[in-house]
Structures are given as structure tokens and as C-alpha cells.
Amino acid sequence: MKRLSGTAAVLTVAALVFVGGGAYAVAASTGRTMTACVSHRNGMLYKATRCARHDTKLSWSRQGPEGPVGATGATGATGATGATGATGPRGLSGARGPSNAFTAYNSSFVAVTTAKTVESVAVPAGSYVVDAKVVPDGATAPTDGHCDLEDPSGSVVDSAAASLNPTSSLFQTLSLTGPVTTTTGGNISVVCASSVGALNMFYPHISAIQVGTVTGS
């Protein structure tokens, strides 16, 4: 019988491996390769620790090369909705948008004795941070100049006073500030008075800056 070529021998091995009940055991039970001997007389395979003289030893991998990637499978069914997670920490409030500012200023003065509005600014409903100042001057006798910052309802938001006399303390600057929240809008005012005689309240000035909310007092 003509001796099989290497390719024919491999094909013979494959046939013997896949035919059930083959006559020969052609592979070791462990390891990454399979080994057999090919008889030079008839091309048959046999298992041996060492091949006979003139016979050929064949080895091949127990596992072939990786095949191409298969097609993507169909999308699976949507799973059940998971449980609601815990509430995360509260973030910072977002910007409310541009602030609105309302101001009023008298570059001269207002003469007062009893309580009198020396300056006011009209605002719509909302929340505000208000800052005001006024300069009492012109005492002819020792006196106190007293001023209140009032919201549109007439409630006092802040107060300040200055002790004046014509010899040692001719004028002082009073500063008033505080939050104002109004549901109807109206005038935010500086109301001043003198305890003795008349005083001139110079340069009264009010600034009201509208904000989203006011926390605290």
C-alpha cells in the first residue's frame, strides 16, 4: 500500500476521531495536543510511547483556533424596575436670575423736628435686602438725631441715633440696614426726628436689592 502523505494522514486521524467505536486510541487524555503514530505500511494509526521504525509521529492541537465572532443576538426582554434609591444630599439652589435694585437719593437735605420721612423708595411685592444712610447736621443745641428704616407696612426694620451739639459734634453718619419682605409692595422709607430743635438730614440714600428669599432677620 502506498504511504499516505502528511495531509492524508491528518484527514485519516480526523476520521478516526469522529467515527464512534474506532479501533485505536489515538490521543492522550490530558495535555494540549493529541499524538499518534502512522504506519508506513498501511497508513493506519496506532498509539505508542515510541513509533516503530519508518513510521511517522503526528501531533495536533486538542482545541482548534478561535472561530470568527458570531452575529449579535436579539435584544433581551426589559428587566423589572429596580427599587428606588436613597435620597441624595441636597444641592445648592440654582440662580434665580438677575437681581433687581431700587434706589432713591437726595443730594441736598431735609429739615426735621418731629418724625418725618426724609427719603423713600417704591418697590413691588417681593423680598429685599435694604441699605440706607443719612447724615444729621446743624444742631443749635445738644440734641439726638434719630432715624428708623421702615418697611411698606410701617414696621421698623432698623434704627440708629446720633448725639449732636454745636460745639464738639456737628454731624454724624447714620447707617441702617435689614431685610424687607412685602406681599403688596409699597414704599420703604427712612423716617427721622430730632429730640431738641431742628436738624438737617443731609444726603438720605436708600438701596433695596430684590432677592429670591430672605432667611433670618
Short mmCIF file of C-alpha atoms in Angstrom, two decimals:
data_model
loop_
_atom_site.label_atom_id
_atom_site.label_comp_id
_atom_site.label_asym_id
_atom_site.label_seq_id
_atom_site.Cartn_x
_atom_site.Cartn_y
_atom_site.Cartn_z
CA MET A 1 0.00 0.00 0.00
CA LYS A 2 1.26 3.41 -0.87
CA ARG A 3 2.38 5.54 2.08
CA LEU A 4 -0.03 8.35 2.98
CA SER A 5 1.04 11.95 2.64
CA GLY A 6 1.00 14.23 5.73
CA THR A 7 -2.32 15.80 4.69
CA ALA A 8 -3.93 12.44 4.06
CA ALA A 9 -2.70 11.21 7.42
CA VAL A 10 -4.29 14.18 9.19
CA LEU A 11 -7.57 13.53 7.40
CA THR A 12 -7.36 9.90 8.45
CA VAL A 13 -6.81 11.00 12.04
CA ALA A 14 -9.86 13.24 11.88
CA ALA A 15 -11.95 10.41 10.51
CA LEU A 16 -10.86 8.06 13.25
CA VAL A 17 -11.52 10.63 15.95
CA PHE A 18 -15.12 11.28 14.85
CA VAL A 19 -16.12 7.72 13.94
CA GLY A 20 -17.64 6.07 17.03
CA GLY A 21 -16.05 2.85 18.29
CA GLY A 22 -12.70 3.38 16.49
CA ALA A 23 -10.21 0.53 16.78
CA TYR A 24 -7.36 2.66 18.09
CA ALA A 25 -6.88 5.11 20.94
CA VAL A 26 -5.06 7.96 19.28
CA ALA A 27 -4.68 10.60 21.97
CA ALA A 28 -3.50 11.12 25.45
CA SER A 29 -6.26 12.05 27.94
CA THR A 30 -4.57 15.24 29.09
CA GLY A 31 -2.44 18.00 27.57
CA ARG A 32 -2.98 20.49 24.79
CA THR A 33 -2.00 18.20 21.90
CA MET A 34 -3.04 14.81 20.57
CA THR A 35 -0.35 12.37 19.31
CA ALA A 36 -0.44 9.15 17.21
CA CYS A 37 1.83 7.05 15.03
CA VAL A 38 1.15 6.44 11.30
CA SER A 39 2.14 3.04 9.97
CA HIS A 40 4.35 3.29 6.88
CA ARG A 41 2.85 0.06 5.59
CA ASN A 42 -0.88 0.82 5.52
CA GLY A 43 -1.35 4.37 6.87
CA MET A 44 -3.24 3.19 9.91
CA LEU A 45 -2.88 4.99 13.21
CA TYR A 46 -1.82 3.47 16.47
CA LYS A 47 -0.90 4.72 19.93
CA ALA A 48 2.58 4.01 21.22
CA THR A 49 5.11 5.59 23.53
CA ARG A 50 7.53 5.42 20.60
CA CYS A 51 6.66 4.94 16.93
CA ALA A 52 8.07 1.88 15.13
CA ARG A 53 10.93 2.28 12.68
CA HIS A 54 9.95 4.05 9.45
CA ASP A 55 6.55 5.05 10.98
CA THR A 56 5.64 8.71 11.37
CA LYS A 57 4.62 10.54 14.51
CA LEU A 58 1.77 13.06 14.20
CA SER A 59 0.71 15.70 16.74
CA TRP A 60 -2.17 18.18 16.57
CA SER A 61 -3.91 20.56 18.91
CA ARG A 62 -6.76 19.28 21.01
CA GLN A 63 -8.50 22.65 20.51
CA GLY A 64 -8.64 24.37 17.15
CA PRO A 65 -8.15 28.10 16.52
CA GLU A 66 -10.81 30.55 17.67
CA GLY A 67 -13.56 30.99 15.15
CA PRO A 68 -14.98 34.29 13.90
CA VAL A 69 -17.24 36.36 16.14
CA GLY A 70 -20.84 35.30 15.82
CA ALA A 71 -23.70 37.59 14.94
CA THR A 72 -25.17 39.79 17.68
CA GLY A 73 -28.13 38.13 19.35
CA ALA A 74 -31.57 39.63 19.66
CA THR A 75 -32.20 42.19 22.40
CA GLY A 76 -33.42 40.57 25.58
CA ALA A 77 -36.61 41.48 27.36
CA THR A 78 -36.59 44.56 29.62
CA GLY A 79 -35.90 43.67 33.22
CA ALA A 80 -38.06 44.58 36.17
CA THR A 81 -37.81 48.12 37.59
CA GLY A 82 -35.33 48.33 40.44
CA ALA A 83 -36.13 49.70 43.87
CA THR A 84 -35.95 53.46 44.39
CA GLY A 85 -32.55 54.55 45.71
CA ALA A 86 -31.96 56.64 48.79
CA THR A 87 -32.38 60.41 48.51
CA GLY A 88 -29.08 62.13 47.74
CA PRO A 89 -27.74 65.21 49.54
CA ARG A 90 -29.43 68.49 48.80
CA GLY A 91 -27.58 70.64 46.29
CA LEU A 92 -27.19 74.38 46.24
CA SER A 93 -30.12 76.39 44.96
CA GLY A 94 -29.80 77.49 41.38
CA ALA A 95 -29.56 81.13 40.42
CA ARG A 96 -32.90 82.92 40.30
CA GLY A 97 -31.78 85.20 37.52
CA PRO A 98 -30.67 88.85 37.56
CA SER A 99 -31.42 90.80 40.78
CA ASN A 100 -33.48 94.00 40.70
CA ALA A 101 -32.23 97.07 42.53
CA PHE A 102 -34.35 100.08 43.59
CA THR A 103 -32.67 103.25 44.86
CA ALA A 104 -33.57 106.77 45.97
CA TYR A 105 -31.17 109.61 46.82
CA ASN A 106 -31.49 113.26 47.88
CA SER A 107 -28.34 115.26 47.14
CA SER A 108 -29.47 118.06 49.50
CA PHE A 109 -31.12 117.80 52.94
CA VAL A 110 -34.49 117.60 54.73
CA ALA A 111 -35.10 119.67 57.88
CA VAL A 112 -36.85 117.76 60.67
CA THR A 113 -38.10 118.28 64.19
CA THR A 114 -40.74 115.61 64.81
CA ALA A 115 -40.83 112.33 62.89
CA LYS A 116 -40.64 112.94 59.14
CA THR A 117 -39.89 110.85 56.07
CA VAL A 118 -36.60 112.10 54.65
CA GLU A 119 -36.39 109.59 51.76
CA SER A 120 -38.32 106.59 50.40
CA VAL A 121 -38.16 104.16 47.50
CA ALA A 122 -41.12 102.35 45.91
CA VAL A 123 -40.77 98.56 45.41
CA PRO A 124 -43.08 95.85 44.07
CA ALA A 125 -44.06 92.78 46.11
CA GLY A 126 -41.06 90.62 46.93
CA SER A 127 -38.10 90.17 49.25
CA TYR A 128 -35.30 92.71 49.59
CA VAL A 129 -32.04 93.43 51.34
CA VAL A 130 -32.11 97.15 52.16
CA ASP A 131 -29.29 99.53 53.00
CA ALA A 132 -29.75 103.24 53.89
CA LYS A 133 -27.73 106.12 55.25
CA VAL A 134 -28.30 109.74 56.32
CA VAL A 135 -26.12 112.50 57.81
CA PRO A 136 -27.73 114.58 60.66
CA ASP A 137 -26.22 118.10 60.91
CA GLY A 138 -26.97 121.68 62.03
CA ALA A 139 -27.67 121.29 65.75
CA THR A 140 -28.13 124.62 67.52
CA ALA A 141 -28.27 122.95 70.91
CA PRO A 142 -27.33 119.46 72.23
CA THR A 143 -29.79 117.02 70.66
CA ASP A 144 -30.26 113.49 69.45
CA GLY A 145 -30.94 112.76 65.81
CA HIS A 146 -32.89 109.53 65.50
CA CYS A 147 -33.80 107.62 62.28
CA ASP A 148 -35.81 104.46 61.55
CA LEU A 149 -35.82 102.24 58.46
CA GLU A 150 -39.45 101.23 57.84
CA ASP A 151 -40.98 98.63 55.51
CA PRO A 152 -44.14 99.36 53.43
CA SER A 153 -46.39 98.40 56.36
CA GLY A 154 -44.70 100.94 58.69
CA SER A 155 -42.83 98.30 60.72
CA VAL A 156 -39.35 99.33 61.88
CA VAL A 157 -36.59 97.24 60.28
CA ASP A 158 -33.59 99.05 61.82
CA SER A 159 -32.86 102.14 63.95
CA ALA A 160 -29.87 104.41 64.57
CA ALA A 161 -29.21 107.58 66.61
CA ALA A 162 -26.56 110.30 66.81
CA SER A 163 -25.83 112.66 69.72
CA LEU A 164 -25.02 116.14 68.38
CA ASN A 165 -24.11 119.56 69.83
CA PRO A 166 -22.98 122.78 68.13
CA THR A 167 -19.53 122.88 69.77
CA SER A 168 -17.99 119.40 69.59
CA SER A 169 -20.06 117.13 67.34
CA LEU A 170 -21.64 118.93 64.42
CA PHE A 171 -22.66 115.87 62.36
CA GLN A 172 -22.54 112.08 62.20
CA THR A 173 -23.40 109.46 59.57
CA LEU A 174 -26.19 107.02 60.43
CA SER A 175 -26.37 103.65 58.66
CA LEU A 176 -29.45 101.43 58.58
CA THR A 177 -29.83 98.00 57.03
CA GLY A 178 -32.11 94.95 57.12
CA PRO A 179 -34.32 92.52 55.20
CA VAL A 180 -37.75 93.50 53.95
CA THR A 181 -40.44 91.18 52.58
CA THR A 182 -43.70 92.67 51.30
CA THR A 183 -46.65 90.85 49.73
CA THR A 184 -48.25 94.02 48.38
CA GLY A 185 -45.32 96.30 47.53
CA GLY A 186 -45.09 99.95 48.60
CA ASN A 187 -42.56 102.44 49.98
CA ILE A 188 -39.50 101.56 52.03
CA SER A 189 -38.70 104.73 54.00
CA VAL A 190 -36.21 106.45 56.26
CA VAL A 191 -38.08 108.39 58.97
CA CYS A 192 -36.08 110.81 61.16
CA ALA A 193 -36.69 113.18 64.10
CA SER A 194 -34.77 115.49 66.44
CA SER A 195 -35.17 115.41 70.22
CA VAL A 196 -34.41 119.16 70.66
CA GLY A 197 -34.83 121.80 67.96
CA ALA A 198 -34.43 121.28 64.25
CA LEU A 199 -31.85 119.14 62.45
CA ASN A 200 -30.95 118.92 58.80
CA MET A 201 -30.81 115.36 57.46
CA PHE A 202 -28.27 115.53 54.65
CA TYR A 203 -27.88 113.10 51.70
CA PRO A 204 -30.50 110.50 52.62
CA HIS A 205 -29.98 107.45 50.41
CA ILE A 206 -31.81 104.09 50.19
CA SER A 207 -30.89 100.97 48.14
CA ALA A 208 -33.23 97.96 48.02
CA ILE A 209 -31.93 94.85 46.23
CA GLN A 210 -34.57 92.25 45.37
CA VAL A 211 -33.67 88.62 46.12
CA GLY A 212 -35.37 85.23 45.80
CA THR A 213 -35.91 84.66 49.50
CA VAL A 214 -34.70 86.11 52.81
CA THR A 215 -33.69 83.72 55.60
CA GLY A 216 -33.25 85.13 59.08
CA SER A 217 -33.94 88.61 60.40
#
